[in-house]
Short mmCIF file of C-alpha atoms and ligand atoms in Angstrom, two decimals:
data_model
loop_
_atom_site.label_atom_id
_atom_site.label_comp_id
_atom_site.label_asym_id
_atom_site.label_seq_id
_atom_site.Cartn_x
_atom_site.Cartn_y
_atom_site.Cartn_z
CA UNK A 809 33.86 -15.60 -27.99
CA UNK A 810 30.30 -15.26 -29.11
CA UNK A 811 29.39 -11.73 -30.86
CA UNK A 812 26.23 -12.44 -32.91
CA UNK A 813 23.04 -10.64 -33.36
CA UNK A 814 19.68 -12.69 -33.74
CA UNK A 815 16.82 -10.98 -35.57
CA UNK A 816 13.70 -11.61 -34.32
CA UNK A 817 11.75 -9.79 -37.05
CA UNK A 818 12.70 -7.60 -40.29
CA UNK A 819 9.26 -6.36 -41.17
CA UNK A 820 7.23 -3.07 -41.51
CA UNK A 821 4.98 -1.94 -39.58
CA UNK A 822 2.40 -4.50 -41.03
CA UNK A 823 4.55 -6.99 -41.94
CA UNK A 824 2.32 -9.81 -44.00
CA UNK A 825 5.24 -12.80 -44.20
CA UNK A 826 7.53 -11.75 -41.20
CA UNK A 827 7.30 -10.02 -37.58
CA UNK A 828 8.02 -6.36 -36.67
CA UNK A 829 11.77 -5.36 -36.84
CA UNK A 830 13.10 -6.36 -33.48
CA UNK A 831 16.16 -7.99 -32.81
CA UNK A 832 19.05 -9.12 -30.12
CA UNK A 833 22.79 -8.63 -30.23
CA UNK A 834 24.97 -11.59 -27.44
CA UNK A 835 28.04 -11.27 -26.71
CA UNK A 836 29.60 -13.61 -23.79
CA UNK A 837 27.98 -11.76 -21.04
CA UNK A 838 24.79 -9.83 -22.69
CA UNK A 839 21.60 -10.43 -24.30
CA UNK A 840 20.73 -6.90 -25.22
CA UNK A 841 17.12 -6.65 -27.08
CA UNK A 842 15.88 -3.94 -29.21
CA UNK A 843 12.39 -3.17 -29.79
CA UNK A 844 9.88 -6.09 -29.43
CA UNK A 845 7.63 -5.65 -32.75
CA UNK A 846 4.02 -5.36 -32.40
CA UNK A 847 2.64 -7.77 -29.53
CA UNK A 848 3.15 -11.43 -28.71
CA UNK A 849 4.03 -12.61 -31.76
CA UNK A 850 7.41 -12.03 -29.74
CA UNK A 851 6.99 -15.14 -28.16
CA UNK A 852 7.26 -16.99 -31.06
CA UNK A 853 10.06 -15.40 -32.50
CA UNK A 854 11.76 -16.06 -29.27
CA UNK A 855 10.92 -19.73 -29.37
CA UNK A 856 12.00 -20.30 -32.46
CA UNK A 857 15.86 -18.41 -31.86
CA UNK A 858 15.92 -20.95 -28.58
CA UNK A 859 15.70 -17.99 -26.40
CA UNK A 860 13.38 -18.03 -23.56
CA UNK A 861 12.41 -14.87 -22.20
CA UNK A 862 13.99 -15.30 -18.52
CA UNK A 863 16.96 -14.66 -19.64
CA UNK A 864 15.94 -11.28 -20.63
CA UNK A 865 17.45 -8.47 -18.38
CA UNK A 866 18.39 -5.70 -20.90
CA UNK A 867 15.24 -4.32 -23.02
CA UNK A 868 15.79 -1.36 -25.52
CA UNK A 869 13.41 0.33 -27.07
CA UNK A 870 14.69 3.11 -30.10
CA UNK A 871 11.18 4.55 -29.76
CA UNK A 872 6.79 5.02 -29.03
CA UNK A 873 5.59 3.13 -32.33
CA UNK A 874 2.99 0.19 -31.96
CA UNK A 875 5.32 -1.58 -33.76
CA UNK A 876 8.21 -1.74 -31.60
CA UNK A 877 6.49 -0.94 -28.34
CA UNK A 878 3.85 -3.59 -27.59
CA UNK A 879 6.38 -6.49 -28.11
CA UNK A 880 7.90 -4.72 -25.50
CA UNK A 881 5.15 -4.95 -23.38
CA UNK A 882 4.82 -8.61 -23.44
CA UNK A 883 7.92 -9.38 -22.34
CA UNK A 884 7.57 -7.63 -19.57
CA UNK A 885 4.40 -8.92 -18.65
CA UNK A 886 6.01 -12.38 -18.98
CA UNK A 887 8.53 -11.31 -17.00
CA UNK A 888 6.14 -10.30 -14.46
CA UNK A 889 4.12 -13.72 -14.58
CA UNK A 890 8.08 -15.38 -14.08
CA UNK A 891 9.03 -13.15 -11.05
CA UNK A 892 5.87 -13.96 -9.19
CA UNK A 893 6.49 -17.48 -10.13
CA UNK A 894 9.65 -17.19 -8.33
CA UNK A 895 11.13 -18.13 -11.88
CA UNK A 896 13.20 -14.94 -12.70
CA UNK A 897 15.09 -12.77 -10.33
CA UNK A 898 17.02 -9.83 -10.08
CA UNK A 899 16.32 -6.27 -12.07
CA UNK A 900 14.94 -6.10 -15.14
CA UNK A 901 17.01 -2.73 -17.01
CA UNK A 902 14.49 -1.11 -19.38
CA UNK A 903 16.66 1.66 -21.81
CA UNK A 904 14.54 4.81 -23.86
CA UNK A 905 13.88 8.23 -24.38
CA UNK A 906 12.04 9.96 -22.59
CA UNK A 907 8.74 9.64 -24.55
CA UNK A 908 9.02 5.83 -24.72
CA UNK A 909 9.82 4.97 -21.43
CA UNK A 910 6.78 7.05 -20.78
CA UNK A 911 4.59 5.50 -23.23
CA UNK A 912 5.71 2.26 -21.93
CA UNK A 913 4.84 2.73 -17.89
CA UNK A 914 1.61 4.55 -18.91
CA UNK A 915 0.35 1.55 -21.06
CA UNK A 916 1.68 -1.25 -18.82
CA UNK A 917 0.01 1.20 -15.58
CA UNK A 918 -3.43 0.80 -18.05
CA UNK A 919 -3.40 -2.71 -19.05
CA UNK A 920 -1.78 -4.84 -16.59
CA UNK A 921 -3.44 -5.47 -13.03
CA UNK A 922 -2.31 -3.98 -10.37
CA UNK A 923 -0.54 -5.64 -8.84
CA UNK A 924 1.55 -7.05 -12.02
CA UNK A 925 2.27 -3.04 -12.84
CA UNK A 926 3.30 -2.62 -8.99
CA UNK A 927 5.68 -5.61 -9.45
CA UNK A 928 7.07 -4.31 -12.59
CA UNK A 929 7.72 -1.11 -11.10
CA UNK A 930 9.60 -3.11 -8.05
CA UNK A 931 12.03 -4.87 -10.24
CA UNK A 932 12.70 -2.57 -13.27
CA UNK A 933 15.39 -0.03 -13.70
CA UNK A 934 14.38 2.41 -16.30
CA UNK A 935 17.51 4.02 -18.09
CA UNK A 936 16.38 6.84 -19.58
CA UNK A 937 18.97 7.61 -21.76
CA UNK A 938 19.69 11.34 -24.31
CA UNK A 939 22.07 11.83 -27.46
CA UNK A 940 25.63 11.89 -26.24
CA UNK A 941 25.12 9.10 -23.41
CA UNK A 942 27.24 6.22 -22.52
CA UNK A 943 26.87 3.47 -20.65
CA UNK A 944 28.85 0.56 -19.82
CA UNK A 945 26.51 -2.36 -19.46
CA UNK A 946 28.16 -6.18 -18.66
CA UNK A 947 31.14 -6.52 -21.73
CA UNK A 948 30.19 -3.72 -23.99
CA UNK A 949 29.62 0.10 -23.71
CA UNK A 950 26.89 2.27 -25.46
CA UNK A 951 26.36 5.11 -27.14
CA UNK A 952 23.13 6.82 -27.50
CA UNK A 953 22.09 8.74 -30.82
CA UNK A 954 19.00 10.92 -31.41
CA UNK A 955 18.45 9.59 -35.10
CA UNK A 956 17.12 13.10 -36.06
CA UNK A 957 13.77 11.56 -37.00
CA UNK A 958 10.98 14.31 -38.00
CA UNK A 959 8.13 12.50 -36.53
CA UNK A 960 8.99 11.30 -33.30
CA UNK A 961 11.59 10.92 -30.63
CA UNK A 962 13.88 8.13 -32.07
CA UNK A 963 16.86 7.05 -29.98
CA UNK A 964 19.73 4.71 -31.99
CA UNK A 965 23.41 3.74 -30.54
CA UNK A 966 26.86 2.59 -30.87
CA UNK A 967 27.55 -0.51 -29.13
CA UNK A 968 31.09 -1.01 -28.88
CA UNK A 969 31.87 -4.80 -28.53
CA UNK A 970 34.38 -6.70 -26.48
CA UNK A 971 36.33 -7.35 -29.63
CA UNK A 972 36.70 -3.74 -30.93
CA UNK A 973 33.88 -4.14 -33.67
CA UNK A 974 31.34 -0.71 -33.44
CA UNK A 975 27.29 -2.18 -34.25
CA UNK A 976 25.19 0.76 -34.74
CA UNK A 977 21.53 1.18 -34.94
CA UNK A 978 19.44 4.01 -35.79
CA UNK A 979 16.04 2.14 -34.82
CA UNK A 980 13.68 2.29 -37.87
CA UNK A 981 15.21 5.28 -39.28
CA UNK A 982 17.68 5.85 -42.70
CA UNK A 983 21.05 7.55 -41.67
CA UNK A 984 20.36 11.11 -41.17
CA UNK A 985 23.44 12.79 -42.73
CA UNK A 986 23.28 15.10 -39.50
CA UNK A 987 24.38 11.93 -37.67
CA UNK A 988 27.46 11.12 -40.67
CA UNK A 989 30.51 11.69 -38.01
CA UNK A 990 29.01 9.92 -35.34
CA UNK A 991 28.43 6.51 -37.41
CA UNK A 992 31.86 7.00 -40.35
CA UNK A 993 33.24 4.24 -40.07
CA UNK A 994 31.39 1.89 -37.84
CA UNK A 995 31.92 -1.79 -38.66
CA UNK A 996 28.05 -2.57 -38.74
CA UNK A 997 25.33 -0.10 -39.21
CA UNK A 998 21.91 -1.75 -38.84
CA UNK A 999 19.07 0.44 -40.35
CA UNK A 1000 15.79 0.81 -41.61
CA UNK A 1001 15.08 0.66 -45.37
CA UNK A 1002 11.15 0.68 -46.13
CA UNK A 1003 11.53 -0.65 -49.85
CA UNK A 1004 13.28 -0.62 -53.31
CA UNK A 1005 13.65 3.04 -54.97
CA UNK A 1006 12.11 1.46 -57.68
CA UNK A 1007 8.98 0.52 -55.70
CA UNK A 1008 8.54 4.09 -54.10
CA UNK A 1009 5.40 4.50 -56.05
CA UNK A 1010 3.94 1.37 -54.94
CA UNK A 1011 4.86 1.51 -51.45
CA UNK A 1012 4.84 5.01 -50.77
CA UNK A 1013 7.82 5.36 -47.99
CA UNK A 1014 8.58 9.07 -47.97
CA UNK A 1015 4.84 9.91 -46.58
CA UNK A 1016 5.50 7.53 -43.99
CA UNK A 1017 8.55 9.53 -43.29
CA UNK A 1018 10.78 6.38 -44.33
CA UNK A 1019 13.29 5.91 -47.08
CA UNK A 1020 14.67 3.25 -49.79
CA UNK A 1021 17.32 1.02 -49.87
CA UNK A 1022 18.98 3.74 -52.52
CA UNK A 1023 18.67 6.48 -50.35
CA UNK A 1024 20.08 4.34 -47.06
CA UNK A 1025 22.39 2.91 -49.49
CA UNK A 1026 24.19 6.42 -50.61
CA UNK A 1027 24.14 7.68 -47.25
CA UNK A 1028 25.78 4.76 -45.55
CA UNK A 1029 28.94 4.79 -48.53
CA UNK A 1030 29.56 8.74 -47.38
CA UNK A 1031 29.48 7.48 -43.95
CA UNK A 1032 32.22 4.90 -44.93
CA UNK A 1033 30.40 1.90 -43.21
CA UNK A 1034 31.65 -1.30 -43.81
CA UNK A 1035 28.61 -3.74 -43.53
CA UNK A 1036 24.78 -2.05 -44.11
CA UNK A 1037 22.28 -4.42 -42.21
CA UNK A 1038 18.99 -3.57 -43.15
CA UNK A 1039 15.40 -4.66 -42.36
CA UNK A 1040 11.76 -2.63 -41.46
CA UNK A 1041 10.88 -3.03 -45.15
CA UNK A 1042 8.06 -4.47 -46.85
CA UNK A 1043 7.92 -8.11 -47.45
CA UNK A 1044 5.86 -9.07 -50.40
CA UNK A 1045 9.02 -7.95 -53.15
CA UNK A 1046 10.09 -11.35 -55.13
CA UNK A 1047 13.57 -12.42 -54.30
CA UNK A 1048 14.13 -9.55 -51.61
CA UNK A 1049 17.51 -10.08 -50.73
CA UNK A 1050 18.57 -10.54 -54.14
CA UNK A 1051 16.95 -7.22 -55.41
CA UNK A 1052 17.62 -5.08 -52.26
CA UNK A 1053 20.63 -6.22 -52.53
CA UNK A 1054 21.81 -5.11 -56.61
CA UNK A 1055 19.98 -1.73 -55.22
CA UNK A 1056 22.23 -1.22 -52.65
CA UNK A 1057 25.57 -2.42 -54.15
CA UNK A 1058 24.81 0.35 -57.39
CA UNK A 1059 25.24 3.15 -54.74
CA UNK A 1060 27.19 1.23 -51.49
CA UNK A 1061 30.72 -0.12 -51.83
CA UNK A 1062 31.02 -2.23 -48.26
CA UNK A 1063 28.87 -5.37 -47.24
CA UNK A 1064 25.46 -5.98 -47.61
CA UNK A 1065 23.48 -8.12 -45.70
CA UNK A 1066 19.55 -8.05 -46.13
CA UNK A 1067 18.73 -10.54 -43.34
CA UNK A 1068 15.30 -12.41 -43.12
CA UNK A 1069 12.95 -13.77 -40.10
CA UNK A 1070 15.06 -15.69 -37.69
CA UNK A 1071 18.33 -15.10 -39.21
CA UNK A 1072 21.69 -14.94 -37.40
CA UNK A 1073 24.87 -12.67 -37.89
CA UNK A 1074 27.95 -13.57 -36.69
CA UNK A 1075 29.53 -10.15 -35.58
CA UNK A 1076 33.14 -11.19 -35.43
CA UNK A 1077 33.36 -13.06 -38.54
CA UNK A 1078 30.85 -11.56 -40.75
CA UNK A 1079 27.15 -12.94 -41.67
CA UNK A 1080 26.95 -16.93 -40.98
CA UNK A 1081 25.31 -17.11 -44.22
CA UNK A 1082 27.10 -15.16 -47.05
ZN1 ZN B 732 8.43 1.07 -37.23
#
């Protein structure tokens, strides 16, 4: 039984070592990605996790941002370029919120010719999915979250796996206490942490309406997670996963796992590398 999820990128916004936070949970019967960073640097991040992007069928985006959008859009132009090849067949299921999914037809209607937008539109199924939704797609079922974000329609969710682990996401967003009961608990909650506490000067997180690894950190140990998975941070900090890593243990009491570029996580029996 394969449970695993594969990310693609852990950075920022402008990430200077590593891609755009973006990453893919498989189980048996899905390949389920989330977000696509910032533009075709996809590709390579695909490459290099032995993934090529025909087997793609399940795109999720947690919201409008450049930097988990445009990846988006790639792919789907790829996609495109495959289906007319006679290469890929079948629907292509594209899950968001309202604003993204209409962010995303309006900039693939403005950027892609004609006739790849009209092809798009032939083989996609948008799902545009709302807080409290559920869907069963191949082996697992989801559950949609609003992640209470102040600056712009975030959507996060509860995957429930095939062997009775929970993996939530809350996109780029820290845990919004609002959003405790609906995560307690959870085996894996995968968030975003901008930087250290102890770098909020330097970096400058709150203004960007992000948060540290101590404030993810305390929020998560109410919320009785078991393993914090985070990424969307800065990537110039010495010995990252060392550091974030002390930070979060002083306020969380479950696993941490601070994964880089490329990394893997095996969902059933913990992170392949600690
Ligand atoms: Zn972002």
């Amino acid at each position: 039984m394969t449970e695993e999820i594969i990310m693609l990128g852990t950075g920022s916004a402008f990430p200077r070592k590593s891609y755009n936070s973006c990453f893919i949970i498989r189980t048996d019967r899905l390949m389920w990605l989330t977000d696509g960073g910032g533009g075709n640097g996809i590709f390579n991040a695909l490459a290099s996790a032995g993934i090529n992007p025909a087997e793609l069928r399940h795109l999720f985006v947690t919201h409008s941002h450049t930097d988990h959008i445009l990846g988006i859009i790639w792919i789907i132009r790829r996609i495109v370029n495959l289906t007319l090849e006679g290469a890929y067949s079948g629907r292509l299921n594209v899950y968001a919120n309202s604003e993204a999914a209409d962010a995303l037809t309006e900039i693939c209607r403005l950027t892609f010719l004609k006739s790849y937008f009209d092809t798009m539109m032939s083989i996609t199924d948008f799902h545009i999915v709302a807080h409290g939704d559920r869907l069963a797609v191949e082996d697992v079922e989801v559950e949609f979250i609003d992640c209470r974000s102040e600056n712009v329609l975030q959507t996060g969710y509860i995957m429930h796996l095939p062997s009775g682990h929970t993996f939530a996401t809350l996109g780029d967003e820290a845990l919004n206490p609002r959003n405790a009961d609906l995560v307690a608990g959870t085996d894996y909650l995968h968030c975003g942490a901008f930087c250290l506490y102890a770098d909020r000067e330097r970096f400058r997180p709150y203004e960007k309406h992000h948060f540290t690894v101590r404030d993810v950190a305390r929020e998560a140990e109410k919320a009785a997670v078991k393993t914090m998975i985070l990424s969307h941070s800065e990537d110039v900090t010495e010995r990252k996963q060392e550091n974030y890593t002390a930070e979060a243990a002083a306020e969380f009491s479950g696993r941490i796992i601070i994964p880089a570029d490329g990394e893997r996580i095996d969902l059933i029996a913990g992170s392949g590398i600690f």
